[in-house]
Coordinates of C-alpha atoms in Angstrom, one line a residue:
M71 CA -0.2 -0.7 0.2
A72 CA 2.9 1.8 0.3
L73 CA 3.9 2.2 -3.1
T74 CA 0.4 3.1 -4.7
T75 CA 0.1 5.5 -1.9
L76 CA 3.5 6.7 -3.4
V77 CA 2.9 6.5 -7.4
L78 CA -0.2 8.8 -6.3
I79 CA 1.0 11.3 -4.6
L80 CA 4.0 11.8 -7.2
C81 CA 2.0 11.5 -10.5
F82 CA -0.9 14.0 -9.1
F83 CA 1.7 16.6 -8.8
I84 CA 3.4 15.5 -12.1
L85 CA 0.8 16.1 -14.1
L86 CA -0.4 19.3 -11.6
A87 CA 2.7 20.7 -12.0
I88 CA 3.0 20.0 -16.1
N89 CA -0.5 21.6 -16.5
V90 CA -3.2 18.6 -17.0
P91 CA -6.1 19.6 -16.2
I92 CA -6.6 19.0 -12.4
A93 CA -10.0 16.5 -13.7
I94 CA -7.8 14.5 -15.3
A95 CA -4.4 14.9 -13.5
I96 CA -7.5 13.3 -10.4
G97 CA -8.4 11.4 -12.6
L98 CA -4.4 9.3 -14.0
A99 CA -3.4 9.0 -11.2
T100 CA -5.8 6.9 -9.7
L101 CA -5.2 4.8 -12.8
A102 CA -1.6 4.5 -12.3
S103 CA -1.4 5.0 -8.6
L104 CA -5.0 1.4 -8.5
L105 CA -1.9 -0.7 -11.9
V106 CA 0.5 -1.1 -9.7
T107 CA -2.2 -3.1 -7.5
I108 CA -3.5 -4.7 -10.1
D109 CA -3.8 -6.3 -13.4
P110 CA -4.7 -3.2 -16.1
L111 CA -7.4 -4.4 -17.4
P112 CA -9.7 -4.8 -13.8
A113 CA -7.8 -1.6 -13.0
V114 CA -9.2 -0.1 -15.7
T115 CA -12.8 -1.0 -15.0
T116 CA -12.5 -0.5 -11.5
I117 CA -12.0 2.8 -12.4
A118 CA -15.2 3.8 -14.6
Q119 CA -17.1 2.3 -12.3
R120 CA -16.3 4.6 -9.0
L121 CA -16.4 7.6 -11.9
S122 CA -19.8 5.8 -12.4
A123 CA -20.4 5.8 -9.0
G124 CA -18.7 8.6 -8.0
I125 CA -21.4 10.8 -10.2
D126 CA -24.6 8.8 -9.0
S127 CA -26.2 10.2 -6.4
F128 CA -30.3 12.2 -6.5
A129 CA -28.5 14.6 -4.2
L130 CA -26.5 16.0 -6.5
L131 CA -28.7 16.9 -9.6
A132 CA -29.3 19.9 -8.0
I133 CA -26.5 21.1 -8.3
P134 CA -27.0 21.4 -12.4
F135 CA -30.4 23.2 -12.1
F136 CA -28.5 25.9 -9.8
I137 CA -25.8 26.0 -12.3
L138 CA -28.0 26.7 -14.6
S139 CA -30.0 29.7 -12.5
G140 CA -26.8 31.3 -11.5
Y141 CA -25.7 31.4 -15.3
L142 CA -29.6 32.8 -16.1
M143 CA -29.2 35.9 -12.7
G144 CA -25.6 36.6 -13.4
Q145 CA -26.4 37.7 -17.7
G146 CA -30.3 39.0 -16.7
G147 CA -29.3 42.3 -14.3
I148 CA -29.1 41.2 -10.8
A149 CA -25.8 43.3 -10.5
R150 CA -26.6 46.3 -11.0
R151 CA -30.0 45.4 -8.5
L152 CA -28.3 44.6 -5.9
I153 CA -24.8 46.9 -6.2
D154 CA -28.3 50.0 -6.1
F155 CA -29.6 48.3 -3.0
A156 CA -25.7 47.9 -1.0
L157 CA -25.6 51.5 -2.9
S158 CA -27.7 52.9 -1.4
I159 CA -27.9 51.6 2.6
V160 CA -23.9 52.3 3.2
G161 CA -23.2 53.9 0.4
R162 CA -22.7 57.0 2.1
L163 CA -20.1 55.6 5.7
P164 CA -16.7 56.6 5.6
G165 CA -14.8 54.3 2.3
G166 CA -18.6 53.3 1.7
L167 CA -17.5 51.5 -2.2
A168 CA -15.0 49.5 -0.3
F169 CA -18.9 48.0 2.1
V170 CA -20.8 48.2 -1.4
N171 CA -18.4 45.7 -3.3
I172 CA -18.0 43.6 -0.4
I173 CA -21.8 43.4 0.2
A174 CA -23.1 43.1 -3.8
C175 CA -19.9 40.2 -3.4
A176 CA -21.7 38.9 -1.0
L177 CA -25.2 38.5 -2.0
F178 CA -25.0 38.0 -5.9
G179 CA -22.5 34.8 -5.2
S180 CA -25.1 33.6 -2.8
I181 CA -27.8 34.0 -5.4
S182 CA -25.7 32.6 -8.2
G183 CA -23.6 29.8 -6.1
S184 CA -20.4 31.2 -7.9
A185 CA -17.7 33.1 -6.7
V186 CA -16.0 33.6 -10.3
A187 CA -19.2 35.2 -11.8
A188 CA -20.1 37.6 -8.2
T189 CA -15.7 38.5 -9.2
S190 CA -16.5 38.8 -12.8
A191 CA -20.2 40.5 -12.2
I192 CA -19.7 43.0 -9.7
G193 CA -16.6 43.6 -10.3
G194 CA -16.9 44.3 -14.1
F195 CA -18.3 47.5 -12.4
M196 CA -17.2 48.3 -8.8
I197 CA -13.5 47.5 -10.4
P198 CA -14.1 50.9 -12.4
A199 CA -16.5 52.7 -10.3
M200 CA -13.6 51.9 -7.2
N201 CA -10.7 53.8 -8.8
R202 CA -13.4 56.6 -10.6
E203 CA -13.7 57.8 -6.4
G204 CA -10.5 57.5 -6.1
Y205 CA -9.3 54.4 -4.6
P206 CA -6.0 51.7 -5.5
K207 CA -7.5 49.9 -9.0
A208 CA -5.0 47.4 -6.8
F209 CA -7.0 48.3 -3.6
S210 CA -10.6 48.0 -5.7
T211 CA -9.3 44.5 -7.2
A212 CA -8.7 42.5 -4.1
V213 CA -12.0 43.7 -1.8
T214 CA -13.8 41.8 -5.4
V215 CA -11.2 38.9 -4.9
T216 CA -12.5 38.2 -1.0
A217 CA -15.6 39.1 -0.8
S218 CA -16.5 37.2 -4.0
T219 CA -15.6 34.0 -1.3
T220 CA -18.7 34.7 1.0
G221 CA -20.8 33.2 -1.4
M222 CA -19.6 29.5 -1.1
L223 CA -21.1 29.6 2.3
I224 CA -24.2 32.1 2.1
P225 CA -27.1 29.5 0.2
P226 CA -27.5 28.2 -2.0
S227 CA -24.6 26.9 -3.0
N228 CA -23.2 24.3 -4.5
I229 CA -20.0 22.8 -2.4
L230 CA -22.4 21.7 0.2
I231 CA -24.3 19.9 -1.2
V232 CA -20.7 17.8 -3.0
Y233 CA -20.1 18.2 1.2
S234 CA -22.8 16.7 1.6
L235 CA -22.5 13.9 -0.2
A236 CA -18.9 12.9 0.8
S237 CA -19.7 13.6 3.9
G238 CA -22.5 10.5 3.9
G239 CA -25.7 12.6 4.4
V240 CA -25.4 15.2 6.5
S241 CA -28.7 17.2 5.8
I242 CA -27.9 20.2 3.3
A243 CA -30.5 21.7 4.5
A244 CA -28.8 21.7 7.7
L245 CA -25.2 22.7 5.4
F246 CA -27.3 26.2 3.7
I247 CA -28.8 27.5 7.2
A248 CA -25.5 26.3 8.7
G249 CA -23.2 28.5 6.4
Y250 CA -25.1 32.5 7.5
L251 CA -23.5 33.4 10.1
P252 CA -20.3 32.7 9.4
G253 CA -20.9 33.8 5.6
L254 CA -21.9 37.1 6.9
L255 CA -19.0 37.1 9.9
I256 CA -16.4 36.6 6.8
A257 CA -18.7 40.1 5.3
G258 CA -18.4 41.5 8.5
L259 CA -14.9 41.1 9.3
L260 CA -13.9 42.4 6.1
M261 CA -15.7 45.5 6.1
A262 CA -13.6 46.1 9.0
A263 CA -10.4 45.5 7.2
A264 CA -11.6 47.3 4.6
L265 CA -12.1 51.0 6.7
I266 CA -9.5 50.1 8.9
Y267 CA -7.4 49.9 5.0
V268 CA -8.4 52.9 4.0
K269 CA -7.7 54.8 7.2
R270 CA -4.2 54.4 7.1
S271 CA -3.5 54.5 3.8
G272 CA -4.7 58.0 4.3
I273 CA -7.2 57.0 1.0
Q274 CA -10.2 59.9 -0.1
P275 CA -12.4 59.0 -2.0
R276 CA -14.6 61.6 -4.6
A277 CA -17.9 59.9 -3.3
S278 CA -19.2 62.0 -6.0
L279 CA -21.6 58.7 -7.1
V280 CA -25.3 59.5 -6.8
L281 CA -27.0 57.6 -4.3
V282 CA -30.6 56.0 -4.9
S283 CA -32.5 56.5 -2.0
V284 CA -33.1 53.0 0.5
R285 CA -36.2 52.4 -0.3
K286 CA -35.3 52.6 -4.1
G287 CA -32.5 50.5 -3.9
L288 CA -34.5 47.4 -2.0
L289 CA -37.5 47.8 -4.4
G290 CA -35.3 47.4 -7.2
A291 CA -33.4 44.2 -6.3
L292 CA -36.2 42.7 -3.6
P293 CA -37.5 40.3 -6.7
S294 CA -33.4 39.1 -6.8
L295 CA -33.4 38.1 -2.9
A296 CA -36.6 36.3 -3.1
L297 CA -34.6 34.0 -4.5
I298 CA -32.9 33.5 -1.8
F299 CA -36.6 33.2 0.6
L300 CA -38.0 31.4 -2.4
V301 CA -36.0 27.9 -2.3
I302 CA -34.0 28.8 1.6
G303 CA -37.6 28.8 2.6
G304 CA -39.3 26.3 0.9
I305 CA -36.7 24.0 1.2
I306 CA -36.8 24.9 5.4
L307 CA -40.5 23.9 5.7
G308 CA -40.4 21.1 3.7
W309 CA -42.4 22.3 0.4
F310 CA -39.6 20.9 -1.7
T311 CA -35.7 19.3 -1.6
P312 CA -32.5 20.7 -2.4
T313 CA -32.9 19.4 -6.0
E314 CA -36.3 20.4 -6.9
A315 CA -35.6 24.3 -5.0
G316 CA -32.9 24.0 -7.8
A317 CA -35.5 24.0 -10.4
I318 CA -37.6 26.3 -9.2
A319 CA -35.4 28.3 -9.3
V320 CA -34.3 28.0 -12.6
L321 CA -38.2 28.6 -13.2
Y322 CA -37.9 31.5 -11.2
A323 CA -33.9 33.6 -13.0
L324 CA -35.8 33.0 -16.1
A325 CA -38.9 34.9 -15.6
L326 CA -36.6 37.5 -13.9
S327 CA -33.6 38.0 -16.6
V328 CA -36.6 37.4 -19.3
G329 CA -40.3 38.9 -18.3
I330 CA -39.4 41.1 -16.2
Y331 CA -36.3 43.0 -15.8
R332 CA -36.0 42.0 -19.9
E333 CA -31.6 41.8 -20.1
I334 CA -31.7 38.3 -21.2
S335 CA -34.5 37.6 -24.9
W336 CA -34.6 34.3 -25.9
Q337 CA -32.2 34.1 -28.4
D338 CA -29.8 34.4 -26.1
L339 CA -31.1 31.0 -24.2
P340 CA -29.6 27.8 -26.4
A341 CA -25.8 30.0 -25.6
I342 CA -26.3 30.0 -21.9
L343 CA -28.0 26.5 -22.2
A344 CA -25.1 26.0 -23.6
K345 CA -21.7 27.4 -21.2
S346 CA -24.7 25.4 -18.3
V347 CA -24.0 22.0 -20.6
V348 CA -20.2 22.5 -20.3
T349 CA -19.6 23.5 -16.7
T350 CA -22.1 21.0 -15.6
A351 CA -19.6 18.0 -17.2
I352 CA -16.4 19.6 -15.4
V353 CA -18.0 19.9 -12.4
M354 CA -19.3 15.9 -12.7
L355 CA -16.2 14.9 -13.8
L356 CA -14.3 16.8 -10.9
I357 CA -17.2 14.8 -8.4
G358 CA -16.8 11.5 -9.6
A359 CA -12.1 11.5 -10.9
S360 CA -12.5 12.6 -6.6
A361 CA -14.4 10.3 -5.9
A362 CA -12.4 7.1 -7.3
M363 CA -9.1 9.2 -5.5
S364 CA -11.0 9.4 -2.6
W365 CA -12.2 5.2 -2.5
L366 CA -8.6 4.7 -3.8
L367 CA -7.8 6.5 -0.3
S368 CA -10.0 4.1 1.4
F369 CA -8.5 1.5 0.0
A370 CA -4.7 2.0 1.1
T371 CA -6.3 2.6 4.4
I372 CA -4.7 6.7 3.8
P373 CA -7.8 8.0 6.0
Q374 CA -7.0 5.2 8.6
F375 CA -3.5 6.3 9.0
I376 CA -3.3 9.7 8.5
S377 CA -6.0 10.1 11.5
A378 CA -3.2 7.6 13.9
G379 CA -0.9 9.7 13.3
L380 CA -3.1 12.7 14.2
L381 CA -3.9 12.1 16.6
A382 CA -0.9 10.6 17.9
L383 CA 1.2 13.5 17.4
T384 CA -0.5 15.9 20.5
E385 CA -3.9 15.2 22.5
N386 CA -4.3 19.0 23.1
E387 CA -7.5 19.0 20.4
A388 CA -6.7 23.3 19.4
V389 CA -3.2 22.0 18.2
I390 CA -4.6 18.9 16.0
L391 CA -7.8 21.4 14.4
L392 CA -4.2 23.5 13.8
I393 CA -2.6 21.3 12.4
I394 CA -6.4 20.5 10.6
N395 CA -6.5 24.6 9.4
C396 CA -3.5 24.6 8.5
L397 CA -3.6 21.9 6.0
L398 CA -6.1 22.2 5.0
L399 CA -5.2 26.1 3.2
V400 CA -2.6 24.7 1.9
I401 CA -4.4 22.8 -0.1
G402 CA -6.7 25.0 -0.9
T403 CA -3.3 26.6 -3.4
F404 CA -3.5 23.8 -5.6
M405 CA -6.6 22.2 -5.9
D406 CA -10.5 23.1 -6.5
M407 CA -12.8 23.3 -4.4
T408 CA -14.9 20.2 -5.3
P409 CA -11.6 17.7 -5.8
A410 CA -10.8 18.7 -2.6
V411 CA -14.1 18.5 0.1
L412 CA -14.9 15.1 -2.0
I413 CA -10.6 13.7 -2.1
F414 CA -9.6 15.6 2.2
T415 CA -13.5 14.7 4.0
P416 CA -12.7 11.0 4.8
I417 CA -9.1 12.1 5.7
L418 CA -10.4 14.7 8.5
L419 CA -13.3 14.3 8.7
P420 CA -13.5 11.0 11.1
V421 CA -10.1 12.8 12.8
A422 CA -12.4 15.2 13.6
E423 CA -15.4 13.6 15.0
T424 CA -13.0 12.3 17.1
L425 CA -12.2 15.9 18.7
G426 CA -16.2 15.9 19.3
M427 CA -16.1 18.7 16.2
S428 CA -20.1 17.3 14.7
P429 CA -20.2 16.8 11.0
L430 CA -22.2 19.6 10.7
H431 CA -19.4 21.8 12.0
F432 CA -16.4 20.7 9.5
G433 CA -18.5 21.1 7.1
I434 CA -18.1 24.9 7.5
M435 CA -14.8 25.3 8.9
M436 CA -13.7 23.8 5.3
I437 CA -15.6 25.2 3.3
L438 CA -14.3 28.9 4.4
N439 CA -10.9 27.8 4.5
L440 CA -10.8 26.3 1.4
S441 CA -13.1 29.6 0.4
I442 CA -9.0 31.1 1.9
G443 CA -8.1 29.1 -1.5
L444 CA -10.1 31.3 -4.1
C445 CA -8.3 33.8 -4.2
T446 CA -4.4 32.8 -3.2
P447 CA -1.2 31.3 -5.2
P448 CA -1.0 30.0 -7.8
V449 CA -4.5 27.8 -8.1
G450 CA -7.1 30.7 -6.7
S451 CA -9.2 31.1 -9.7
V452 CA -11.0 34.0 -8.5
L453 CA -7.6 36.2 -7.7
F454 CA -6.7 35.4 -11.5
V455 CA -10.3 36.4 -12.7
G456 CA -10.2 39.7 -10.2
C457 CA -6.6 40.4 -11.1
S458 CA -7.7 40.5 -15.3
I459 CA -10.6 42.5 -14.5
G460 CA -8.6 45.3 -12.3
K461 CA -6.3 45.4 -14.8
V462 CA -3.2 44.4 -12.2
S463 CA -0.9 42.1 -10.9
I464 CA -0.5 39.5 -8.9
A465 CA 2.8 41.6 -7.1
D466 CA 0.7 45.0 -7.4
I467 CA -2.8 43.4 -5.7
I468 CA -0.7 41.3 -2.4
K469 CA -0.1 44.1 -0.3
P470 CA -4.1 45.5 0.5
I471 CA -5.0 41.9 0.1
I472 CA -2.8 41.0 3.2
P473 CA -5.5 42.4 5.9
L474 CA -8.2 41.8 3.9
Y475 CA -6.6 37.2 4.0
L476 CA -6.2 38.2 7.8
A477 CA -10.0 39.1 8.3
M478 CA -10.6 36.1 6.8
L479 CA -8.1 34.0 9.7
V480 CA -9.7 35.8 12.4
G481 CA -13.6 34.4 10.7
L482 CA -12.0 30.7 9.9
A483 CA -10.6 31.1 13.6
L484 CA -13.4 32.2 15.4
V485 CA -15.1 29.5 13.1
T486 CA -13.2 26.4 14.3
L487 CA -13.2 27.3 18.5
V488 CA -16.9 28.9 18.3
P489 CA -19.1 26.1 17.1
Q490 CA -22.9 27.7 17.4
L491 CA -22.2 30.4 14.7
S492 CA -22.5 26.9 12.3
E493 CA -25.0 25.1 14.4
W494 CA -27.0 27.0 16.2
L495 CA -29.7 28.3 13.2
P496 CA -29.9 25.0 12.1
G497 CA -30.6 24.3 15.9
L498 CA -33.4 26.7 16.7
L499 CA -34.8 25.6 12.2
G500 CA -34.8 21.8 14.1
L501 CA -33.0 20.9 11.8
I502 CA -30.5 19.0 13.5

């Protein structure tokens, strides 16, 4: 089994180093490591079976629906209305445009379910707007990049559905509700860090934007915000399952974007559907390949080995949690969230449960941790998209993004050490 593990690790990192797509790298590394254990034909057959079994889950049917609804929302004029709503609330405050950026990214990320979509949609407007008002380009980009990740915690979130699968069936409804307080906490900490940076840097925003009234901003954004209440409220009240909620989200987003806002024409729908199909195929390939690797790791008893090793290092629970968080932070810098959740949940969740941490609490901690990786090189998809939109280099963004990173790390520490942040709301609603 030691040889199997060595081949798996070496092949995976070599393939990543030569820029092989991560889903292909996971699949090929898994196949190569299995070939040193069994004959070629059974190895190929086993991998194919595990790929198929990895996506054979009713819960995963929700993902294509939420992906499609996210694309409809992304092109349906939602971003501008959310920005106006945020402007009406905090636009007059010191550092107000940074606050607007963070709030709009959090709202749009939760509606679209995609940090990259939030970076593109909100950043495409807010980064130039902040630049015109006197904010440094690198700071505007850093705020957008970090704030966009909050949508991974605030439902509906595809990655929470993936974690439910990887953890063996933690309630999706409970995970959705559990993400609210941590997501809002991170948004609040980012706003505090942005304000401190603005004050210490001596930035003097011109604040010449025309601000709308709170009433007008709310009325404009209310139909978009209603999607969150419709999806989450329907799940909590038992009106529909998460999968059915995804289908309803598509119908609502279609009616809103085509019928009410009229930002999307019927001629635009084939292209949107094609994008959704491509994204769904990529996500499902990632899930299938990651499930195969996760099975191989279990076959090689790696989870038990790592669990025993961590628990043998120290009896101090805080130290073990620190090690787990540091490990996840490192993993998040080079691996996409979906495979990271599928591969490392079976490895680290038993350790966390040994320490008395619930699967729900661990899941929120893990997703928050990996969200930080979205804006961290070398993989950091959100970071690269943000730098492209903001027309800045990664070197330029380092200084202004460090205080925002620190704010996210403070939030991670609070979520890790205070279980009530994740468990209070689900418990209050009787979901756990």
